Coordinates of C-alpha atoms in Angstrom, one line a residue:
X103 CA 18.0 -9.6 -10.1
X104 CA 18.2 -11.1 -6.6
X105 CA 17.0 -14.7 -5.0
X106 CA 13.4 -14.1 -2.9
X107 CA 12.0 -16.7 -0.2
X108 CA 8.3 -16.1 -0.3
X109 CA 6.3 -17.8 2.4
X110 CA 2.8 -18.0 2.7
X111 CA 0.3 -19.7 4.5
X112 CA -1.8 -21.1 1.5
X113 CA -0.9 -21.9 -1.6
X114 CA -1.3 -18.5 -4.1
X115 CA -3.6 -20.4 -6.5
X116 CA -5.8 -20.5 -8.2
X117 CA -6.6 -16.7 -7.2
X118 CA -9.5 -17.2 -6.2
X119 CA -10.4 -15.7 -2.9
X120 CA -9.4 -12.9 -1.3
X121 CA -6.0 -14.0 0.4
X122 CA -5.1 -16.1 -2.9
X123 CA -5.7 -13.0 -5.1
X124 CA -3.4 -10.9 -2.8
X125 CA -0.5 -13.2 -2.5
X126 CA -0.7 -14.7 -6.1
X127 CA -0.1 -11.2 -7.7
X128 CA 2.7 -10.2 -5.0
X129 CA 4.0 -13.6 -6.2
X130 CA 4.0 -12.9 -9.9
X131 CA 4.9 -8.9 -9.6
X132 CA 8.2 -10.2 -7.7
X133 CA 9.2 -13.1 -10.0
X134 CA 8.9 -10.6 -13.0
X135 CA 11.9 -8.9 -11.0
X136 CA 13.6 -12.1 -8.9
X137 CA 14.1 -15.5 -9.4
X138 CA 11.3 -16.4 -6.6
X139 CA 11.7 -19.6 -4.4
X140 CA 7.9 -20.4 -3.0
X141 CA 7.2 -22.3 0.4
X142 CA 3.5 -22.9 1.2
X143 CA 0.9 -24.6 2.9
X144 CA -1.6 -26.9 1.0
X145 CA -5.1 -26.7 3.3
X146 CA -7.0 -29.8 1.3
X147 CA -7.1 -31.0 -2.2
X148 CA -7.9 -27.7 -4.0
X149 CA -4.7 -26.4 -3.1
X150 CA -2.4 -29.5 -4.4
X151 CA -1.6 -30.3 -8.1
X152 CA -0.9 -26.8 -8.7
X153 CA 2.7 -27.1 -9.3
X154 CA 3.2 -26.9 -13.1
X155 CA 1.3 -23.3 -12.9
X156 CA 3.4 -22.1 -9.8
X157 CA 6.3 -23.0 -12.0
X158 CA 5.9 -20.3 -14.0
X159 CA 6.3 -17.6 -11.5
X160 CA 8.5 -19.5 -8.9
X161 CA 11.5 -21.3 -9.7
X162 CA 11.5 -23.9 -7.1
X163 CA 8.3 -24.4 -5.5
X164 CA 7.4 -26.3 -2.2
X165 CA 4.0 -27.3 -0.7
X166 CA 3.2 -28.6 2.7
X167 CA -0.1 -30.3 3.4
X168 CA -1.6 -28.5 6.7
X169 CA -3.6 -30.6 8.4
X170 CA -3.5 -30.1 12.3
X171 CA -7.0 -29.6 13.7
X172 CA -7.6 -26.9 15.5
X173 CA -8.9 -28.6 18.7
X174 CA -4.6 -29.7 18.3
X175 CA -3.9 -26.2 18.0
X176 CA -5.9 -24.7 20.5
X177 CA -4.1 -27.3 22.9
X178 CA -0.8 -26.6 22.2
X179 CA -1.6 -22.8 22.6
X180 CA -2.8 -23.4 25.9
X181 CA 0.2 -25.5 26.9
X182 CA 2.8 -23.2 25.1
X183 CA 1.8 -20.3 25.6
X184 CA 1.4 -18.9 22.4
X185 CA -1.9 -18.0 20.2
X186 CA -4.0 -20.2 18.5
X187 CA -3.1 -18.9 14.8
X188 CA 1.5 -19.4 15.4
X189 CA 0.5 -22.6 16.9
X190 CA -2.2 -24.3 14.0
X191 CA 0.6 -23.4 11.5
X192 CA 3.6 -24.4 13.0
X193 CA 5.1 -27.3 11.4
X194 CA 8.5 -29.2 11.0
X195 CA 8.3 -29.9 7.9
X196 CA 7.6 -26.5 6.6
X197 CA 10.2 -25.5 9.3
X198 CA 12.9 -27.7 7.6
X199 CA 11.7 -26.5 3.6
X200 CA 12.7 -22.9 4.6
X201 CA 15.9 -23.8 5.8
X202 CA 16.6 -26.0 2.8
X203 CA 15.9 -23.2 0.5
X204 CA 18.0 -20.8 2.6
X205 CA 20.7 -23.3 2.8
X206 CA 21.1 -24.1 -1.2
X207 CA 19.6 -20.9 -2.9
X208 CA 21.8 -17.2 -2.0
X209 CA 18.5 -15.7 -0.7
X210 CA 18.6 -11.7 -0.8
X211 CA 15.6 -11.4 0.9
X212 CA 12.3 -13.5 2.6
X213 CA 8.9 -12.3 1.6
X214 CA 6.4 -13.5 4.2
X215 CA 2.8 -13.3 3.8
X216 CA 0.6 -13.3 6.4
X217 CA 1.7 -13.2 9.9
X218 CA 1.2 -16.7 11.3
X219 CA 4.6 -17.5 8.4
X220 CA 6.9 -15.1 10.1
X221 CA 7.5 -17.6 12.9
X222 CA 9.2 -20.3 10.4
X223 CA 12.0 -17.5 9.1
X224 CA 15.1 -18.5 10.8
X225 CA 17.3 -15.8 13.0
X226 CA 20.1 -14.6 10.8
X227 CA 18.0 -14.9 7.8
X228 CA 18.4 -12.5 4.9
X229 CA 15.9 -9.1 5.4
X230 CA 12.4 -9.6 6.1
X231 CA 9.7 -8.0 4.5
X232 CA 6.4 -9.1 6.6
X233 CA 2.7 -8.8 4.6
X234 CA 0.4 -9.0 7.5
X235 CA -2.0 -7.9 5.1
X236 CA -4.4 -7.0 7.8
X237 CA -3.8 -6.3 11.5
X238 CA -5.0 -9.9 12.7
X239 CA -4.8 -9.1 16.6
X240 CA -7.6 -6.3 16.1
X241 CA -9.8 -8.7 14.3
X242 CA -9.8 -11.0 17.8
X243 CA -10.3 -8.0 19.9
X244 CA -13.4 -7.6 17.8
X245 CA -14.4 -11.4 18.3
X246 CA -14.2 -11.0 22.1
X247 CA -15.9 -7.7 22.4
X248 CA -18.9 -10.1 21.0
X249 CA -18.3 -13.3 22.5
X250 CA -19.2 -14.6 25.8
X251 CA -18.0 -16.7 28.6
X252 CA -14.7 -19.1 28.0
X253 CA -15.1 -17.6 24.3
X254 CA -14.7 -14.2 25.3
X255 CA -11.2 -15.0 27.3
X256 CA -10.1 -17.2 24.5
X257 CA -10.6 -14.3 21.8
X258 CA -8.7 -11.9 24.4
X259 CA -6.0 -14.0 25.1
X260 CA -5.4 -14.2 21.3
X261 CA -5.7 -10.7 20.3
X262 CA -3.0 -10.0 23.4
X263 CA -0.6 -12.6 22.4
X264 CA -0.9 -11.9 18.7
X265 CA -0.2 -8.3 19.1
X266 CA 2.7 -9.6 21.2
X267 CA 3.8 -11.1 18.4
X268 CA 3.0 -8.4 15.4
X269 CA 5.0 -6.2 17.5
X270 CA 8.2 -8.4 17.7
X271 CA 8.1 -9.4 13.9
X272 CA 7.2 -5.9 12.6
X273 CA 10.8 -5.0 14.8
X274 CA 12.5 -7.5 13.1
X275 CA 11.2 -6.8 9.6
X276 CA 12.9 -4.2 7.6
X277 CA 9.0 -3.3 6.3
X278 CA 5.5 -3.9 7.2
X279 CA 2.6 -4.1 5.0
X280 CA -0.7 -3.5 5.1
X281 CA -3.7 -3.8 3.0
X282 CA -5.2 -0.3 4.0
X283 CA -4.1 3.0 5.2
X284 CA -6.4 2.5 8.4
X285 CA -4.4 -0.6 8.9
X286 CA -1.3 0.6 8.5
X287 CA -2.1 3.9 11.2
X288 CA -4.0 1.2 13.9
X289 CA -0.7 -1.3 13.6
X290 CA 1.9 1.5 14.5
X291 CA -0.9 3.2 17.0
X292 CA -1.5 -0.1 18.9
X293 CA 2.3 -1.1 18.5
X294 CA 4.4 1.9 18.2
X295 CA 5.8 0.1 15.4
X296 CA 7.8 1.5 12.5
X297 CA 9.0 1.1 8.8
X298 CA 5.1 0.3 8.4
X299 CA 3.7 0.9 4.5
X300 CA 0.5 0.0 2.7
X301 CA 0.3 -1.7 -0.4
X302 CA -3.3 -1.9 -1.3
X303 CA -5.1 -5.1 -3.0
X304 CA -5.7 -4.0 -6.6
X305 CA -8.3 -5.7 -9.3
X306 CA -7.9 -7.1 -13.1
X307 CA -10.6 -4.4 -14.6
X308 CA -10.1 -6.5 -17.5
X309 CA -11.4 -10.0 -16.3
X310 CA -13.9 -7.9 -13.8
X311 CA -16.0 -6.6 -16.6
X312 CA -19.1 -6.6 -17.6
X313 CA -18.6 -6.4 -21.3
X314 CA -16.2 -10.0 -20.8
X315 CA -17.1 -13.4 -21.9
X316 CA -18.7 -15.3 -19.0
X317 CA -22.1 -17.3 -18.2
X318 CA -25.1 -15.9 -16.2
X319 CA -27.0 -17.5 -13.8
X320 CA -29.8 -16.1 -14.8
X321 CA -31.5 -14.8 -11.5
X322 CA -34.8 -13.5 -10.8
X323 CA -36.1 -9.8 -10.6
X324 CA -35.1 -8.2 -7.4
X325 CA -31.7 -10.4 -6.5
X326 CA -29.7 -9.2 -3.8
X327 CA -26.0 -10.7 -4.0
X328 CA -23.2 -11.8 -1.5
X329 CA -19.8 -13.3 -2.8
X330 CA -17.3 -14.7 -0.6
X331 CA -15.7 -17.4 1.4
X332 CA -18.0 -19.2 3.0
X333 CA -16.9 -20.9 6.0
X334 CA -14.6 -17.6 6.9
X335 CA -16.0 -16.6 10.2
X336 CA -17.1 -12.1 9.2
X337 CA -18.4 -13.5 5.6
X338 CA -20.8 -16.2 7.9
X339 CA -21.9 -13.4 10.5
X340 CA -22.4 -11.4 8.2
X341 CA -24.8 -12.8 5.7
X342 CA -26.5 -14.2 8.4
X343 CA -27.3 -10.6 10.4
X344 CA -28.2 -9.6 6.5
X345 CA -30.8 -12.6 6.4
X346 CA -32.1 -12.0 9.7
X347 CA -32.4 -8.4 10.3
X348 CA -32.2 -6.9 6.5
X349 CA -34.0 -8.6 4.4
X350 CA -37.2 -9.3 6.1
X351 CA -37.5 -4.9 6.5
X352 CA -37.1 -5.3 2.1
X353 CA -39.3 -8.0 1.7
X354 CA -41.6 -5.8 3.1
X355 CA -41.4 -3.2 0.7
X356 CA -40.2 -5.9 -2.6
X357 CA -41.8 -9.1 -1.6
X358 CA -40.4 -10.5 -5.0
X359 CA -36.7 -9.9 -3.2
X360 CA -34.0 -12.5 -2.8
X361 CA -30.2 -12.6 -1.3
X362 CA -28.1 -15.2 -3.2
X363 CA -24.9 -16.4 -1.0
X364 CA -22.6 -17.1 -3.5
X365 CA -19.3 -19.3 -2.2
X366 CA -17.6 -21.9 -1.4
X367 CA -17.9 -24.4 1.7
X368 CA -21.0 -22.8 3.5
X369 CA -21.2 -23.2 6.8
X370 CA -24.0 -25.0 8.7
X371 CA -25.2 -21.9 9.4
X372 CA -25.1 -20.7 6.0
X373 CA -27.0 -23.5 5.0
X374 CA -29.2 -23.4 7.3
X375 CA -29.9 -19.9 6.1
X376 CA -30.9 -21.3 2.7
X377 CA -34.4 -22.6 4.2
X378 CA -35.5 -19.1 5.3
X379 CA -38.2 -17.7 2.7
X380 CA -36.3 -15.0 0.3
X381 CA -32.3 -16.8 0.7
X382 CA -30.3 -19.0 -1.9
X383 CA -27.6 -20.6 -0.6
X384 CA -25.6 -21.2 -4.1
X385 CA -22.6 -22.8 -3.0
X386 CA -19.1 -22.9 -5.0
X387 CA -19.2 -21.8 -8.5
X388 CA -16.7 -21.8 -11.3
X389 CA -16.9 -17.9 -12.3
X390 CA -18.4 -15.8 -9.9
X391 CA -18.6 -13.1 -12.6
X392 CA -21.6 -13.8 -13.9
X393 CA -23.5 -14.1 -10.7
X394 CA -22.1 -10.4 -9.9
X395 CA -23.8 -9.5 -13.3
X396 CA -26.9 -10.5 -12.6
X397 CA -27.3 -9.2 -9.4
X398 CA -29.6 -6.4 -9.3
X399 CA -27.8 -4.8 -6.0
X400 CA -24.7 -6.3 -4.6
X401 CA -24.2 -6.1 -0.4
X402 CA -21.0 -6.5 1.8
X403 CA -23.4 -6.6 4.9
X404 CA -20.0 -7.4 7.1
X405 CA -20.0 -6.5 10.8
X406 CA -16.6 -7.5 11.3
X407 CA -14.0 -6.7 8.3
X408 CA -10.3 -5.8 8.1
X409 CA -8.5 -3.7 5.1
X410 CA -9.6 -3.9 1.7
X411 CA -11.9 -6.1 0.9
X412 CA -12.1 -7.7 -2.2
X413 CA -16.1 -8.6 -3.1
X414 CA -16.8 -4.8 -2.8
X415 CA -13.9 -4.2 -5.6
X416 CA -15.4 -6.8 -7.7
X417 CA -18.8 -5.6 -7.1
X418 CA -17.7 -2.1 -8.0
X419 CA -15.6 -3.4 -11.7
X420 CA -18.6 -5.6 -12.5
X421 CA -20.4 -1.8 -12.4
X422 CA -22.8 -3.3 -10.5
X423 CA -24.6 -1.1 -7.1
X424 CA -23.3 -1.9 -4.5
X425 CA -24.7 -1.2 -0.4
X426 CA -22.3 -2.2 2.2
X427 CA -21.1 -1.9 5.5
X428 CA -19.3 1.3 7.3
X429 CA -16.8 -1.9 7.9
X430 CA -17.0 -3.6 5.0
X431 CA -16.5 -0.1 3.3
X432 CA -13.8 1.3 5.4
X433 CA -10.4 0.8 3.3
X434 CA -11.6 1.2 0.2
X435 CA -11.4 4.6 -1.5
X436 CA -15.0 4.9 -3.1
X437 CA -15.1 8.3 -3.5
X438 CA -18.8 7.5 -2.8
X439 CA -19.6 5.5 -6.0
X440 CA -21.1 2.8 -3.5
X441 CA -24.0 3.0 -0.5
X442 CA -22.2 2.9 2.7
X443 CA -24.8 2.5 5.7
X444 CA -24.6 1.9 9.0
X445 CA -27.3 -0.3 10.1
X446 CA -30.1 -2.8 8.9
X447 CA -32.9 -0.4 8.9
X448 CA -30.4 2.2 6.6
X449 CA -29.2 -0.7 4.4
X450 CA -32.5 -2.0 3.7
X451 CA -33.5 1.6 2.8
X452 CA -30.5 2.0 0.7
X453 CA -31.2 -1.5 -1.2
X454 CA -34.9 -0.6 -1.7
X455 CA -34.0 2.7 -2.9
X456 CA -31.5 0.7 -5.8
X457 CA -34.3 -1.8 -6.8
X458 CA -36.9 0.6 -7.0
X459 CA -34.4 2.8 -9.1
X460 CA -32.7 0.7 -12.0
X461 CA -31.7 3.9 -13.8
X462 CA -30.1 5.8 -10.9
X463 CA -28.5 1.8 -9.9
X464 CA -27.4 1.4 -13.0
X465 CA -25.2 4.8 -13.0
X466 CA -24.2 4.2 -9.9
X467 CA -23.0 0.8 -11.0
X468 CA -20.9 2.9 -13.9
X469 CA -19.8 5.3 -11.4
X470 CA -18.3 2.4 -9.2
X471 CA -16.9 0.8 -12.3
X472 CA -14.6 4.4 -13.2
X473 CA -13.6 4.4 -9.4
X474 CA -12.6 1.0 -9.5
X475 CA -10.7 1.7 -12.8
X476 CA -9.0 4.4 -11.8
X477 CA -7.6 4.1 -8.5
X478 CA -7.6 -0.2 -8.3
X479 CA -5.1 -1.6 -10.8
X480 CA -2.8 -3.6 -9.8
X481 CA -0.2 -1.8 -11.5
X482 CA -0.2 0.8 -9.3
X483 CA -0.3 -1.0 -5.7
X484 CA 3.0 -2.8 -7.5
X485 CA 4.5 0.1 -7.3
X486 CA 4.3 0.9 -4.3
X487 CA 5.6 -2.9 -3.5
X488 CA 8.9 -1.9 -6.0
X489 CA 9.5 0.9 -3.7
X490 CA 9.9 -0.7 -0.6
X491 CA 11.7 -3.7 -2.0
X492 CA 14.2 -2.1 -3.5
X493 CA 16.4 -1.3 -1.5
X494 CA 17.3 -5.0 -0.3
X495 CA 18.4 -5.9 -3.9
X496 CA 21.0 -2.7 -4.6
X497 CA 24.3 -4.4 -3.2
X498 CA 23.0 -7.3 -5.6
X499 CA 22.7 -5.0 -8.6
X500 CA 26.4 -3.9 -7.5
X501 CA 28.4 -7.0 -6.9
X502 CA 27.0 -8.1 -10.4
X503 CA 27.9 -4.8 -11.9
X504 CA 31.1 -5.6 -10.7

């Protein structure tokens, strides 16, 4: 069976946005196999009380209220040396959970997800298996090919010191994970890294249907719909270079048009978004199902995205259309069931083209759905997860046979 340490740097539940969904069902895949110890951070109230439903995946579980600010963190980068994102997680008391759990339990092997964890694994620690999910130093290259001024060097300095630090963890680890096969090839590119696999995020086709039991909005002819986090940096860029250089060129053509920007904690900007003529700013909801339902196209207009990304999954299972992004696009295997486009003027054509259609959106909707079916359960990333973890556990299968 075999003891697991799983770190990771928010607490896997509820699954409800992209990282949660990830790390909750690598948490509940290896505790159907292990007897799983969790240590996690807690960001704010919504991710505290949750013990009694960890509990049934985890055998001990252990959460640590994060709340360093990150003018804190930035300082202590600055003075340490080190980037931004090791720094606004590093914590003592997190620090002395892990060695608690490492000290009582007989670990076989530490499970860390996400990469700004990896730094809290003692050395001499049992075998590492590091989720970095997606290749976080690229994503602040990105930021500081935009950015200007002080912003510019602060987004270089952490994209160089991250990858720094990828580089020396992915030695260490006895596997890497990524998210996406173009994740996986830029890591071991960029850091001559090896031992480097992909296990892909999946989706429940079940709950992601549009035949399940779940309450709609009700929206408007024409609705455009984005789903995601908020207050997350590409999800904020994006929906606002969707707002401001989109939708006015659809508007034109389907005056009746609106984008809804479904999720929680919008951003000023987000809201501010919300008083432009033709944008809803919705907020958190409770099921985001039945907003996806209603939505006559579904975009993913990100201009900066990493891996897989989750909204276009649950966009395709909803068989709803779907228009994104060449970035937003990139990881997912599609096999062209959604509109990939490469600029406003194309991706207002492409959402025009799906309202003015509804017969040839709706099959493409159904074509998305079988896609999304067939090559996105999560039974079959799991898999792949089995196959890299088993070797750590086969001197435990033989001392027991013993």
């Amino acid at each position: 069976m075999g003891d697991v340490l799983f770190l990771a740097h928010r607490v896997p539940y509820p699954p409800d946005r992209g990282d949660k969904i990830r790390s909750f069902h690598l948490l509940k895949h290896l505790a159907e196999r292990h007897r799983v110890h969790l240590v996690a951070f807690g960001d704010g109230p919504g991710d505290l009380g949750h013990e009694a439903a960890l509990a049934r995946h985890a055998a001990t579980v252990t959460v640590v209220r994060r709340s360093k600010s990150q003018a804190m963190a930035a300082a202590q980068a600055l003075l340490s040396g080190k980037p931004v994102s090791l720094t606004a997680f590093d914590n003592a008391e997190l620090k002395a959970a892990v060695d608690g759990v490492l000290g009582r339990e007989a670990i076989d092997a530490v499970f860390v997800f996400s990469g700004q964890m990896a730094q809290h694994v003692p050395a001499g620690a049992p075998p590492l298996v590091m989720d970095f999910v997606d290749m976080d130093s690229a994503k602040f290259a990105g930021y500081a090919d935009k950015a200007r001024g002080p912003m510019a060097w602060m987004m270089a300095r952490e994209a160089r010191l991250l990858m720094a630090q990828e580089a020396q963890v992915a030695a260490q680890a006895h596997a890497s994970l990524f998210v996406s096969a173009a994740e996986a090839q830029l890591f071991e590119q960029e850091t001559g890294a090896a031992r480097v696999h992909v296990v892909e995020n999946g989706i429940d086709t079940l709950f992601f249907a549009p035949d399940a039991s779940f309450e709609r909005p009700g929206l408007g002819p024409a609705s455009i719909v984005f789903t995601g986090q908020m207050d997350y940096r590409p999800n904020v860029e994006g929906v606002a270079w969707f707002a401001q250089a989109v939708l006015p060129r659809i508007r034109a053509g389907r005056p009746d048009a609106e984008f809804v920007i479904v999720g929680r904690n919008p951003s000023d900007v987000v809201r501010a978004l919300g008083r432009a003529t033709g944008v809803r700013v919705i907020g958190e909801v409770a099921d985001v199902r039945g907003w996806l339902a209603d939505a006559d196209v579904v975009v993913a207009p990100l201009l900066l995205a990493r891996g897989i990304q989750n909204k276009v999954l649950e966009g395709m299972a909803m068989a709803r259309p779907v228009v994104a992004s060449a970035q937003a696009a990139e990881g997912i295997d599609h096999g062209g069931a959604i509109n990939v486009t490469t600029d406003a003027q194309a991706m207002a054509a492409a959402v025009l083209r799906l309202l003015g259609e509804p017969e040839d959106a709706a099959a493409l909707g159904e074509r998305a759905r079988r896609q999304v079916i067939a090559r996105y359960g999560w039974a079959a990333a799991m898999r792949k997860l089995d196959a890299v973890m088993a070797p750590l556990f086969e001197a435990t299968s033989q001392r027991s046979a013993a």
